[in-house]
Amino acid sequence: MGDHLDLLLGMVLMTSPVFGISPCWFDGRMAIYHFCNLTQVPQVVSTTERLLLSFNYIRTLNTSSFPFLEKLQLLELGTQYTRLTIDREAFRNLPNLRVLDLGGSQIDFLHPDAFQGLSHLLELRLFSCGLSDIVLKDGYFRNLKSLTRLDLSINQISSLYLHPSFQELNFLKSIDFSLNEIHTLCESELTPLQGKTLSFFSLAKNKLYKTSSGDWGKCMNPFRNMVLETLDVSGNGWTVDTTGNFSNAISGSQIFSLNLAHHVMGSGFGFNNIKDPDQNTFAGLARSSVIHLDLSHGFIFSLNSLLFGTLKDLKVLNLAHNKINKITDQAFYGLDNLQILNMSYNLLGELYNSNFHGLTKVAYIDLQKNHIGIIQDQTFTSLRKLNTLDLRDNALKTLNFIPSISTIFLGSNKLVTLPKINLRATFISLSENRLENMDDLYFLLQVPHLQVLILNQNRLSSCNHRPTSAKNLSIEQLFLGENMLQLAWETELCWDVFKGLSHLQILYLNNNHLNFLPPGIFSDLTALRGLSLNSNRLTVLSSDDLPSNLEILDVSRNQLLVPNPDLFVSLSALDITHNGFICVCELSPFINWLNQTNITLFGSPADMVCTYPDSFSGISLSSISTEGCDEEEVLKSLAFSLFILFTVAVTLFLTAVLMVIKLRGFCFICYKTAQRLVFKDHPQETEADTYKYDAYLCFSSKDFEWVQNALLKHLDAQYSDKNRFNLCFEERDFVPGENHIANIQDAVLRSRKIVCLVSRHFLRDGWCLEAFSYAQGRCLSDLNNALIMVVLGSLSQYQLMKHQSIRGFVQKQQYLRWPEDLQDVGWFLNKLCQQIVKKGKKKKKDNNIQLQTIATIS
Ligand SMILES: *[C@@H]1O[C@H](CO)[C@@H](O)[C@H](O)[C@H]1NC(C)=O
Ligand SMILES: *[C@@H]1O[C@H](CO)[C@@H](O)[C@H](O)[C@H]1NC(C)=O
Ligand SMILES: *[C@@H]1O[C@H](CO)[C@@H](O)[C@H](O)[C@H]1NC(C)=O
Ligand SMILES: *[C@@H]1O[C@H](CO)[C@@H](O)[C@H](O)[C@H]1NC(C)=O
Ligand SMILES: *[C@@H]1O[C@H](CO)[C@@H](O)[C@H](O)[C@H]1NC(C)=O
Ligand SMILES: *[C@@H]1O[C@H](CO)[C@@H](O)[C@H](O)[C@H]1NC(C)=O
Ligand SMILES: *[C@@H]1O[C@H](CO)[C@@H](O)[C@H](O)[C@H]1NC(C)=O
């Protein structure tokens, strides 16, 4: 029952503040009456331990308000919408109450005996109750023997004269007076606290000492004889003078952690009229054993010499969010024990060798979010204990050194390359830089004892192949997401980048435009447990691709159309959502596996949907039945039976919406079929011409296989009887042994059209470019457009224009691009056929022939 109710409660609590719907509910131990329009305490069972009555209209509390609740430990009465009157001994019937919360309720009348009888009360929350000084002066808290925490923040208290009974509160540890109106504080006011050790004392945001001045002699030390673990005097707008006078006044009191944040010390940027703190400002703290000093959120522009000279015990110094631009020589002298220095969010532009002198024990320097563009190379060398350096979000373009410390953050800079120096580190983050050359990756992987390397969001893409000494490399986690490894790998270089990483456990390769995985790329990764290939363009995964001990694999957002489930059986978790599955019978092993697998599948079924055939488009794999895909019939039958869980209307709607985009390929085929039927009775005359070939296909031999599948099989007559074109290409039609140029010239002259299939390989192939120029020459001499250019893959205009002959063509004439979407291929091929049969302008003729070529395509 418990679980069920918690769930219910969660739902109601979420909605109730908005809609005023009441749960108003209790069980044996807990009673919740938020927003229940109560005007008095409800009847609850005597076993109740927590009673939550906030957000109601309770007006009075007196001895008879509560039934006797011996077990009650927590009572919340905060935020009553009426003004509250609390009579004497109002909580008398709650003898074991530990926490009483009245925060946010406006208390009009509080009887001095209101809290009497609460001898076990640990925590009293009276924040924002409209209370004045009287609550301290008149002994309201006497006899609260166990009281540990007292919250009186956000009231109208203006002076801290404490009733002598505070002396008896032996367990009192934490008092919060923040956001009151305490403008002065003198020794006489806090005498009842003398001799005590408090863990927390807050006077934050009171405008303390803002107006008074010159009373320091009379006022003496408010914290005399006290030990304060944390004193919070932040947000009082203190100047250098006030801070100096305060430090002197409290001299000798032990304060381990002093919070002076949100001050107004310092000249700020571009001003001179307000002083920066100097060596006198904190001198008074010499005997206070301050370990932690917070000076963040101010206007300090220059760290003056010997500023912290007396703070021998200081271990943590927070200077974040100031305007520090200058670090004077000897600024940190005296901080012999400092371990953590936080100078983030300042205005530092450069670091000099002498800046951190004196910090002999510093272990962590946080310099993130400055504007550091240059660092002198000995800056960190004298800091023997330094182990963490945070230089994130600066403006570093180059580094000529990297300190050999264990943890280095260099993310979000502008680094283009790294110095090749001896380096030791266990953690290096270089995310969001501009590293481009894989050499930097090879270099970093060699760093001895490196465990974590973060290189997300760089531009790793170029590879100067060089032999690597794949030793026993120590790296365990490698983050390479959002780079451009595809560009490196498609040159067939850098395929050994993961060699020797036998300790690697986690590898991120997401968002790298990968459309293939180099063979054996992961073969050394015997310890790899987690691999992310998220958001790439992979279309197939084979069992050789995946490392043998992989447990968690993320291949979501790829183009795995028909994944093979055998690949995944040894995993413990898999994310394969957002792939464009093709729902034909070949997919049924995968669908069946999904239905019964034990492994954790990330994402919801709605993220695994078919994209093809169109009738299944958008339908979740989990609602598809594989019945009818018998094993012997797998290849034959494309028919799936389909459960549509909701109404047919939903499907119709979806189909209609997707029609224009998704069905364009299908529509085209219908159109063509119809056209062919109409034209059947009007056979086209084939014109006889002098050319031996219809077209010469010029492409790089590296693309042969692709060309064969994508073009030759659909166009060339020798590949299929249904095709009508007589094509010419090097692999088949060139005369062996004859001069290559002669072959090319021959092919160009004897073909009606020259189709150049311009791919990345094409651009690198001298013969192809030669053929291109030659064909272009023929166009000029014959004054026709015999040359057809088809761009394959994602070559940019810029890449094309780099080659002179192609530039000339591109500037004058149109070229074709191979379509990205599979369903557009039919349309494209048809267009290409038309171009091939088209006559040049010179001999004008009917170019409407042989549209039926298309019939061979689908
Ligand atoms: C409380 O009063 C408001 C206004 O009259 C009403 O809308 C709301 O439903 C009441 N809530 C309960 C729990 O009775
Ligand atoms: C307590 O308050 C209630 C409601 O205002 C009132 O009816 C009752 O008489 C009071 N009891 C005492 C003992 O004052
Ligand atoms: C600081 O103390 C000096 C000497 O007691 C006094 O002259 C000065 O006004 C004080 N400054 C402030 C801001 O309280
Ligand atoms: C330094 O201060 C910034 C800003 O307050 C904070 O985000 C960061 O975590 C701090 N660094 C350390 C090491 O505490
Ligand atoms: C490889 O390195 C690990 C620690 O990184 C070490 O324990 C192991 O002995 C090394 N093996 C060889 C063959 O060097
Ligand atoms: C999933 O498997 C269960 C049996 O384990 C079977 O009853 C159910 O029909 C299957 N669902 C689909 C969609 O194949
Ligand atoms: C599912 O897990 C159980 C126990 O962990 C195991 O016996 C069973 O073979 C697993 N089934 C599959 C399909 O992996």
mmCIF file of N, CA and C in Angstrom, residues 209 212-217 219-222 238-251 265 275 280-285:
data_model
loop_
_atom_site.group_PDB
_atom_site.id
_atom_site.type_symbol
_atom_site.label_atom_id
_atom_site.label_comp_id
_atom_site.label_asym_id
_atom_site.label_seq_id
_atom_site.Cartn_x
_atom_site.Cartn_y
_atom_site.Cartn_z
ATOM 1 N N TYR A 209 27.054 47.307 9.849
ATOM 2 C CA TYR A 209 28.121 48.318 9.855
ATOM 3 C C TYR A 209 28.109 49.168 8.591
ATOM 4 N N SER A 212 27.038 52.907 10.422
ATOM 5 C CA SER A 212 27.803 53.353 11.587
ATOM 6 C C SER A 212 29.283 53.389 11.248
ATOM 7 N N SER A 213 29.996 54.287 11.901
ATOM 8 C CA SER A 213 31.443 54.259 11.776
ATOM 9 C C SER A 213 32.027 54.933 13.008
ATOM 10 N N GLY A 214 33.185 54.486 13.378
ATOM 11 C CA GLY A 214 33.862 55.119 14.497
ATOM 12 C C GLY A 214 33.511 54.537 15.861
ATOM 13 N N ASP A 215 32.486 53.605 15.925
ATOM 14 C CA ASP A 215 32.106 53.024 17.205
ATOM 15 C C ASP A 215 32.958 51.826 17.578
ATOM 16 N N TRP A 216 33.928 51.521 16.729
ATOM 17 C CA TRP A 216 34.618 50.239 16.894
ATOM 18 C C TRP A 216 35.277 50.105 18.263
ATOM 19 N N GLY A 217 35.837 51.221 18.784
ATOM 20 C CA GLY A 217 36.498 51.173 20.077
ATOM 21 C C GLY A 217 35.539 50.755 21.180
ATOM 22 N N CYS A 219 32.557 49.313 20.826
ATOM 23 C CA CYS A 219 31.775 48.115 20.527
ATOM 24 C C CYS A 219 32.516 46.830 20.909
ATOM 25 N N MET A 220 33.789 46.872 20.750
ATOM 26 C CA MET A 220 34.658 45.736 21.077
ATOM 27 C C MET A 220 34.308 44.490 20.265
ATOM 28 N N ASN A 221 34.631 43.316 20.768
ATOM 29 C CA ASN A 221 34.536 42.102 19.950
ATOM 30 C C ASN A 221 33.259 41.321 20.242
ATOM 31 N N PRO A 222 32.310 41.356 19.321
ATOM 32 C CA PRO A 222 31.040 40.638 19.573
ATOM 33 C C PRO A 222 31.233 39.138 19.761
ATOM 34 N N TRP A 238 30.498 45.355 2.391
ATOM 35 C CA TRP A 238 31.622 45.925 3.129
ATOM 36 C C TRP A 238 32.715 46.461 2.215
ATOM 37 N N THR A 239 33.235 47.626 2.610
ATOM 38 C CA THR A 239 34.386 48.193 1.913
ATOM 39 C C THR A 239 35.665 47.678 2.564
ATOM 40 N N VAL A 240 36.780 48.106 2.024
ATOM 41 C CA VAL A 240 38.068 47.718 2.595
ATOM 42 C C VAL A 240 38.172 48.192 4.047
ATOM 43 N N ASP A 241 37.706 49.409 4.319
ATOM 44 C CA ASP A 241 37.782 49.944 5.683
ATOM 45 C C ASP A 241 36.953 49.120 6.654
ATOM 46 N N THR A 242 35.717 48.855 6.293
ATOM 47 C CA THR A 242 34.857 48.092 7.195
ATOM 48 C C THR A 242 35.438 46.710 7.455
ATOM 49 N N THR A 243 35.878 46.077 6.381
ATOM 50 C CA THR A 243 36.436 44.742 6.548
ATOM 51 C C THR A 243 37.660 44.791 7.462
ATOM 52 N N GLY A 244 38.498 45.814 7.240
ATOM 53 C CA GLY A 244 39.692 45.953 8.078
ATOM 54 C C GLY A 244 39.306 46.183 9.535
ATOM 55 N N ASN A 245 38.366 47.077 9.775
ATOM 56 C CA ASN A 245 37.956 47.359 11.147
ATOM 57 C C ASN A 245 37.320 46.132 11.787
ATOM 58 N N PHE A 246 36.517 45.424 11.036
ATOM 59 C CA PHE A 246 35.879 44.211 11.575
ATOM 60 C C PHE A 246 36.938 43.169 11.918
ATOM 61 N N SER A 247 37.895 42.960 11.021
ATOM 62 C CA SER A 247 38.946 41.979 11.291
ATOM 63 C C SER A 247 39.690 42.329 12.567
ATOM 64 N N ASN A 248 39.965 43.607 12.722
ATOM 65 C CA ASN A 248 40.664 44.007 13.940
ATOM 66 C C ASN A 248 39.792 43.779 15.167
ATOM 67 N N ALA A 249 38.509 44.099 15.027
ATOM 68 C CA ALA A 249 37.618 43.984 16.183
ATOM 69 C C ALA A 249 37.498 42.548 16.681
ATOM 70 N N ILE A 250 37.425 41.602 15.768
ATOM 71 C CA ILE A 250 37.185 40.216 16.200
ATOM 72 C C ILE A 250 38.512 39.484 16.422
ATOM 73 N N SER A 251 39.575 40.216 16.452
ATOM 74 C CA SER A 251 40.886 39.616 16.602
ATOM 75 C C SER A 251 40.922 38.652 17.790
ATOM 76 N N MET A 265 34.589 45.540 -1.944
ATOM 77 C CA MET A 265 36.005 45.902 -1.971
ATOM 78 C C MET A 265 36.534 45.864 -3.401
ATOM 79 N N LYS A 275 39.303 51.547 -3.030
ATOM 80 C CA LYS A 275 40.545 50.830 -2.766
ATOM 81 C C LYS A 275 40.421 49.325 -2.979
ATOM 82 N N ASN A 280 46.871 45.346 5.195
ATOM 83 C CA ASN A 280 46.258 45.622 6.501
ATOM 84 C C ASN A 280 44.847 45.067 6.616
ATOM 85 N N THR A 281 44.212 44.845 5.470
ATOM 86 C CA THR A 281 42.787 44.527 5.495
ATOM 87 C C THR A 281 42.483 43.278 6.331
ATOM 88 N N PHE A 282 43.286 42.239 6.135
ATOM 89 C CA PHE A 282 42.987 40.997 6.864
ATOM 90 C C PHE A 282 43.970 40.735 8.001
ATOM 91 N N ALA A 283 44.777 41.766 8.305
ATOM 92 C CA ALA A 283 45.814 41.567 9.315
ATOM 93 C C ALA A 283 45.219 41.170 10.663
ATOM 94 N N GLY A 284 44.024 41.721 10.964
ATOM 95 C CA GLY A 284 43.403 41.423 12.253
ATOM 96 C C GLY A 284 43.033 39.958 12.430
ATOM 97 N N LEU A 285 43.006 39.204 11.331
ATOM 98 C CA LEU A 285 42.590 37.793 11.419
ATOM 99 C C LEU A 285 43.759 36.871 11.762
#
